[in-house]
XYZ file of N, CA and C in Angstrom:
429
model
N 180.074 -162.233 120.891
C 178.641 -162.267 121.141
C 177.966 -161.115 120.395
N 176.877 -161.426 119.725
C 176.179 -160.437 118.915
C 175.139 -159.702 119.762
N 175.138 -158.376 119.652
C 174.139 -157.566 120.364
C 172.828 -157.579 119.607
N 171.747 -157.575 120.348
C 170.427 -157.525 119.742
C 170.096 -156.084 119.384
N 169.540 -155.896 118.194
C 169.175 -154.554 117.751
C 167.959 -154.051 118.518
N 167.693 -152.763 118.400
C 166.508 -152.181 119.037
C 165.243 -152.847 118.499
N 165.219 -153.115 117.197
C 164.066 -153.796 116.598
C 163.919 -155.200 117.174
N 165.046 -155.878 117.389
C 165.011 -157.217 117.981
C 164.485 -157.207 119.398
N 164.872 -156.197 120.165
C 164.369 -156.079 121.541
C 162.866 -155.790 121.550
N 162.420 -154.929 120.629
C 160.976 -154.647 120.532
C 160.219 -155.915 120.122
N 160.808 -156.687 119.232
C 160.194 -157.939 118.792
C 159.967 -158.866 119.990
N 160.991 -159.045 120.804
C 160.872 -159.915 121.980
C 159.820 -159.375 122.946
N 159.814 -158.041 123.164
C 158.821 -157.442 124.078
C 157.392 -157.621 123.566
N 157.213 -157.724 122.263
C 155.878 -157.934 121.693
C 155.536 -159.415 121.594
N 156.533 -160.220 121.219
C 156.316 -161.638 120.959
C 155.955 -162.401 122.230
N 156.710 -162.194 123.301
C 156.497 -162.969 124.529
C 155.096 -162.798 125.113
N 154.579 -161.563 125.229
C 153.205 -161.440 125.742
C 152.169 -162.077 124.817
N 152.376 -161.983 123.509
C 151.426 -162.596 122.575
C 151.417 -164.117 122.741
N 152.599 -164.718 122.873
C 152.665 -166.169 123.044
C 152.131 -166.593 124.410
N 152.412 -165.797 125.446
C 151.863 -166.097 126.772
C 150.340 -166.010 126.725
N 149.833 -164.987 126.047
C 148.390 -164.849 125.877
C 147.792 -166.032 125.143
N 148.499 -166.521 124.124
C 148.030 -167.685 123.378
C 147.890 -168.901 124.296
N 148.917 -169.164 125.100
C 148.887 -170.328 125.999
C 147.736 -170.202 126.988
N 147.608 -169.033 127.602
C 146.537 -168.826 128.589
C 145.165 -168.966 127.929
N 144.977 -168.307 126.796
C 143.674 -168.349 126.122
C 143.361 -169.752 125.627
N 144.358 -170.455 125.097
C 144.120 -171.814 124.612
C 143.656 -172.724 125.741
N 144.357 -172.688 126.871
C 143.958 -173.534 127.993
C 142.593 -173.108 128.548
N 142.377 -171.804 128.660
C 141.109 -171.308 129.216
C 139.923 -171.670 128.319
N 140.074 -171.475 127.031
C 138.947 -171.779 126.138
C 138.702 -173.279 126.039
N 139.774 -174.065 126.040
C 139.599 -175.524 126.014
C 138.855 -175.985 127.261
N 139.262 -175.460 128.405
C 138.580 -175.798 129.649
C 137.114 -175.355 129.604
N 136.878 -174.119 129.166
C 135.511 -173.576 129.142
C 134.603 -174.393 128.230
N 135.123 -174.789 127.073
C 134.301 -175.574 126.142
C 133.962 -176.935 126.744
N 134.936 -177.579 127.391
C 134.681 -178.887 128.000
C 133.779 -178.779 129.235
N 133.939 -177.703 130.012
C 133.175 -177.555 131.247
C 131.746 -177.087 130.997
N 131.565 -176.166 130.077
C 130.253 -175.534 129.901
C 129.476 -176.027 128.697
N 130.117 -176.696 127.769
C 129.460 -177.201 126.556
C 128.644 -176.116 125.846
N 129.274 -174.977 125.531
C 128.521 -173.897 124.885
C 128.106 -174.291 123.460
N 127.143 -173.559 122.946
C 126.684 -173.777 121.571
C 126.572 -172.423 120.888
N 126.324 -172.443 119.624
C 126.054 -171.227 118.862
C 127.191 -170.228 118.896
N 126.830 -168.965 119.120
C 127.794 -167.856 119.078
C 128.867 -167.989 120.161
N 128.486 -168.492 121.334
C 129.459 -168.651 122.421
C 130.525 -169.680 122.040
N 130.108 -170.777 121.435
C 131.061 -171.800 120.992
C 131.952 -171.234 119.886
N 131.345 -170.504 118.979
C 132.094 -169.891 117.888
C 133.165 -168.941 118.444
N 132.764 -168.080 119.368
C 133.698 -167.105 119.944
C 134.816 -167.796 120.727
N 134.460 -168.755 121.562
C 135.475 -169.467 122.337
C 136.430 -170.237 121.428
N 135.907 -170.804 120.365
C 136.741 -171.571 119.439
C 137.706 -170.683 118.665
N 137.265 -169.485 118.318
C 138.089 -168.581 117.520
C 139.079 -167.780 118.363
N 138.808 -167.639 119.636
C 139.629 -166.799 120.512
C 141.123 -167.129 120.509
N 141.540 -168.407 120.529
C 142.983 -168.690 120.527
C 143.715 -168.219 119.266
N 142.991 -167.978 118.196
C 143.638 -167.501 116.968
C 144.110 -166.056 117.110
N 143.473 -165.264 117.962
C 143.810 -163.841 118.065
C 145.264 -163.594 118.475
N 145.783 -164.257 119.511
C 147.191 -164.024 119.838
C 148.141 -164.501 118.740
N 147.758 -165.554 118.006
C 148.613 -166.010 116.912
C 148.603 -165.009 115.758
N 147.480 -164.383 115.547
C 147.420 -163.306 114.551
C 148.319 -162.162 115.001
N 148.321 -161.897 116.300
C 149.221 -160.868 116.845
C 150.679 -161.263 116.624
N 151.024 -162.534 116.798
C 152.395 -163.001 116.570
C 152.802 -162.765 115.119
N 151.908 -163.055 114.197
C 152.191 -162.832 112.777
C 152.431 -161.342 112.530
N 151.614 -160.486 113.140
C 151.805 -159.039 113.010
C 153.128 -158.598 113.618
N 153.488 -159.174 114.764
C 154.756 -158.855 115.435
C 155.932 -159.223 114.528
N 155.839 -160.359 113.878
C 156.911 -160.774 112.964
C 157.021 -159.810 111.787
N 155.887 -159.387 111.270
C 155.888 -158.407 110.184
C 156.471 -157.075 110.616
N 156.111 -156.625 111.808
C 156.661 -155.370 112.335
C 158.179 -155.462 112.486
N 158.647 -156.620 112.949
C 160.090 -156.797 113.105
C 160.791 -156.665 111.754
N 160.235 -157.271 110.735
C 160.841 -157.142 109.404
C 160.866 -155.688 108.939
N 159.808 -154.954 109.236
C 159.755 -153.543 108.842
C 160.740 -152.687 109.627
N 160.910 -153.003 110.906
C 161.717 -152.152 111.783
C 163.199 -152.498 111.795
N 163.537 -153.751 111.461
C 164.944 -154.163 111.489
C 165.702 -153.436 110.374
N 166.803 -152.790 110.740
C 167.586 -152.012 109.778
C 168.748 -152.799 109.178
N 169.120 -153.903 109.815
C 170.218 -154.718 109.319
C 169.717 -155.551 108.141
N 170.186 -155.216 106.951
C 169.713 -155.884 105.733
C 170.042 -157.373 105.725
N 171.183 -157.740 106.290
C 171.560 -159.149 106.331
C 170.581 -159.945 107.182
N 170.221 -159.420 108.347
C 169.256 -160.100 109.218
C 167.904 -160.189 108.526
N 167.488 -159.096 107.903
C 166.205 -159.111 107.189
C 166.216 -160.138 106.065
N 167.318 -160.198 105.326
C 167.438 -161.169 104.232
C 167.302 -162.595 104.767
N 167.987 -162.873 105.855
C 167.947 -164.230 106.427
C 166.545 -164.567 106.941
N 165.892 -163.598 107.584
C 164.537 -163.852 108.078
C 163.563 -164.107 106.934
N 163.632 -163.276 105.916
C 162.735 -163.446 104.768
C 163.008 -164.782 104.077
N 164.285 -165.134 103.932
C 164.635 -166.415 103.326
C 164.059 -167.567 104.140
N 164.245 -167.527 105.462
C 163.718 -168.587 106.323
C 162.193 -168.623 106.271
N 161.557 -167.456 106.227
C 160.097 -167.413 106.137
C 159.611 -168.029 104.830
N 160.297 -167.737 103.737
C 159.908 -168.298 102.438
C 160.143 -169.803 102.389
N 161.236 -170.263 102.958
C 161.485 -171.705 103.019
C 160.391 -172.366 103.866
N 160.052 -171.746 104.997
C 158.978 -172.266 105.835
C 157.652 -172.303 105.100
N 157.355 -171.251 104.365
C 156.117 -171.201 103.595
C 156.108 -172.267 102.513
N 157.234 -172.406 101.820
C 157.332 -173.442 100.796
C 157.148 -174.825 101.394
N 157.793 -175.080 102.520
C 157.638 -176.371 103.186
C 156.204 -176.628 103.609
N 155.562 -175.609 104.163
C 154.161 -175.724 104.565
C 153.279 -176.039 103.364
N 153.500 -175.339 102.259
C 152.691 -175.573 101.065
C 152.909 -176.971 100.494
N 154.155 -177.431 100.503
C 154.440 -178.793 100.024
C 153.714 -179.820 100.885
N 153.845 -179.676 102.198
C 153.234 -180.648 103.114
C 151.713 -180.622 103.016
N 151.105 -179.432 103.074
C 149.642 -179.368 103.073
C 149.041 -179.727 101.713
N 149.734 -179.388 100.625
C 149.236 -179.772 99.303
C 149.278 -181.284 99.139
N 150.408 -181.884 99.493
C 150.527 -183.342 99.408
C 149.500 -184.014 100.306
N 149.388 -183.517 101.552
C 148.419 -184.083 102.484
C 147.000 -183.940 101.937
N 146.702 -182.808 101.318
C 145.373 -182.589 100.757
C 145.016 -183.613 99.687
N 145.961 -183.926 98.817
C 145.695 -184.947 97.807
C 145.529 -186.324 98.437
N 146.361 -186.627 99.435
C 146.226 -187.904 100.139
C 144.892 -187.985 100.871
N 144.485 -186.862 101.466
C 143.205 -186.808 102.173
C 142.038 -186.952 101.199
N 142.136 -186.300 100.065
C 141.085 -186.331 99.045
C 140.821 -187.764 98.579
N 141.888 -188.552 98.471
C 141.738 -189.937 98.010
C 141.344 -190.885 99.137
N 141.355 -190.396 100.372
C 141.005 -191.233 101.509
C 142.173 -192.002 102.087
N 143.392 -191.688 101.632
C 144.575 -192.407 102.112
C 144.985 -191.996 103.519
N 144.639 -190.782 103.939
C 144.981 -190.277 105.273
C 143.774 -189.577 105.872
N 143.837 -189.338 107.177
C 142.757 -188.626 107.865
C 142.886 -187.123 107.615
N 141.859 -186.393 107.997
C 141.842 -184.938 107.833
C 142.961 -184.275 108.639
N 143.650 -183.324 108.024
C 144.693 -182.559 108.700
C 144.037 -181.408 109.448
N 144.277 -181.291 110.762
C 143.702 -180.164 111.508
C 144.383 -178.857 111.085
N 143.657 -178.017 110.401
C 144.260 -176.820 109.805
C 144.805 -175.838 110.830
N 144.364 -175.923 112.078
C 144.924 -175.021 113.085
C 146.404 -175.323 113.345
N 146.880 -176.455 112.867
C 148.290 -176.797 113.009
C 149.159 -176.199 111.901
N 148.553 -175.504 110.942
C 149.331 -174.934 109.839
C 150.353 -173.911 110.340
N 149.959 -173.027 111.248
C 150.903 -172.017 111.745
C 152.036 -172.652 112.550
N 151.753 -173.560 113.493
C 152.876 -174.222 114.170
C 153.777 -174.997 113.204
N 153.195 -175.603 112.177
C 153.999 -176.317 111.184
C 154.892 -175.331 110.428
N 154.339 -174.175 110.060
C 155.158 -173.148 109.399
C 156.277 -172.689 110.333
N 155.962 -172.473 111.595
C 156.991 -172.052 112.553
C 158.107 -173.090 112.645
N 157.736 -174.364 112.634
C 158.749 -175.414 112.681
C 159.628 -175.359 111.427
N 159.008 -175.201 110.275
C 159.776 -175.138 109.022
C 160.650 -173.874 108.994
N 160.136 -172.776 109.483
C 160.871 -171.516 109.589
C 162.102 -171.704 110.481
N 161.902 -172.345 111.622
C 163.010 -172.609 112.540
C 164.038 -173.553 111.939
N 163.583 -174.606 111.262
C 164.510 -175.532 110.616
C 165.320 -174.833 109.529
N 164.677 -173.925 108.814
C 165.400 -173.169 107.773
C 166.487 -172.309 108.408
N 166.182 -171.667 109.535
C 167.195 -170.860 110.221
C 168.342 -171.734 110.712
N 168.015 -172.905 111.245
C 169.065 -173.834 111.694
C 169.910 -174.284 110.508
N 169.262 -174.583 109.399
C 169.990 -175.002 108.203
C 170.928 -173.922 107.694
N 170.478 -172.672 107.702
C 171.342 -171.570 107.258
C 172.512 -171.383 108.208
N 172.265 -171.499 109.504
C 173.347 -171.352 110.489
C 174.370 -172.475 110.326
N 173.897 -173.690 110.107
C 174.802 -174.818 109.905
C 175.625 -174.624 108.635
N 174.960 -174.194 107.574
C 175.670 -173.916 106.317
C 176.749 -172.860 106.528
N 176.414 -171.807 107.269
C 177.390 -170.746 107.532
C 178.584 -171.279 108.314
N 178.314 -172.101 109.317
C 179.415 -172.667 110.123
C 180.308 -173.557 109.278
N 179.690 -174.345 108.408
C 180.474 -175.231 107.548
C 181.328 -174.418 106.579
N 180.761 -173.342 106.044
C 181.522 -172.488 105.138
C 182.656 -171.787 105.878
N 182.400 -171.346 107.119
C 183.443 -170.708 107.921
C 184.572 -171.696 108.206
N 184.201 -172.944 108.510
C 185.205 -173.956 108.792
C 186.033 -174.236 107.538
N 185.361 -174.340 106.381
C 186.072 -174.586 105.132
C 186.960 -173.407 104.765
N 186.493 -172.190 105.016
C 187.296 -171.002 104.739
C 188.520 -170.971 105.623
N 188.375 -171.372 106.873
C 189.497 -171.420 107.806
C 190.519 -172.442 107.389
N 190.058 -173.570 106.803
C 190.977 -174.601 106.340
C 191.835 -174.109 105.187
N 191.245 -173.282 104.343
C 191.971 -172.772 103.160
C 193.058 -171.777 103.528
N 192.818 -171.021 104.608
C 193.794 -169.981 104.974
C 194.952 -170.537 105.779
N 194.814 -171.759 106.267
C 195.874 -172.348 107.098
C 197.038 -172.839 106.253
């Protein structure tokens, strides 16, 4: 079993409250907008409020990269982040051209960060699977 580094523990202590804040703020602002039907600056503020905890999550991820001392972990995180970014860019660019021609409906841009997170997670799963397959193949050779 692998021990979590001090940077990893700080990441979790920062990440969980930010995500909890996101859930609470998202539900609260959605309810407030539907219940009160605000306009103008109030609508603008309520609409933008759920982005703040997600911005905090992005900052938390950046801090983790800065604070993590294990180069291998940092390499894997950066690789997964770049794969996620590449996947996001491929999907949104393709969708944008399809949208421009009228072939598909508008993509809600607030889903870009969750889509990146999904691609980031899939990249980490892919790297872990690749590592397991290589370990299994290495074990076969030594037998």
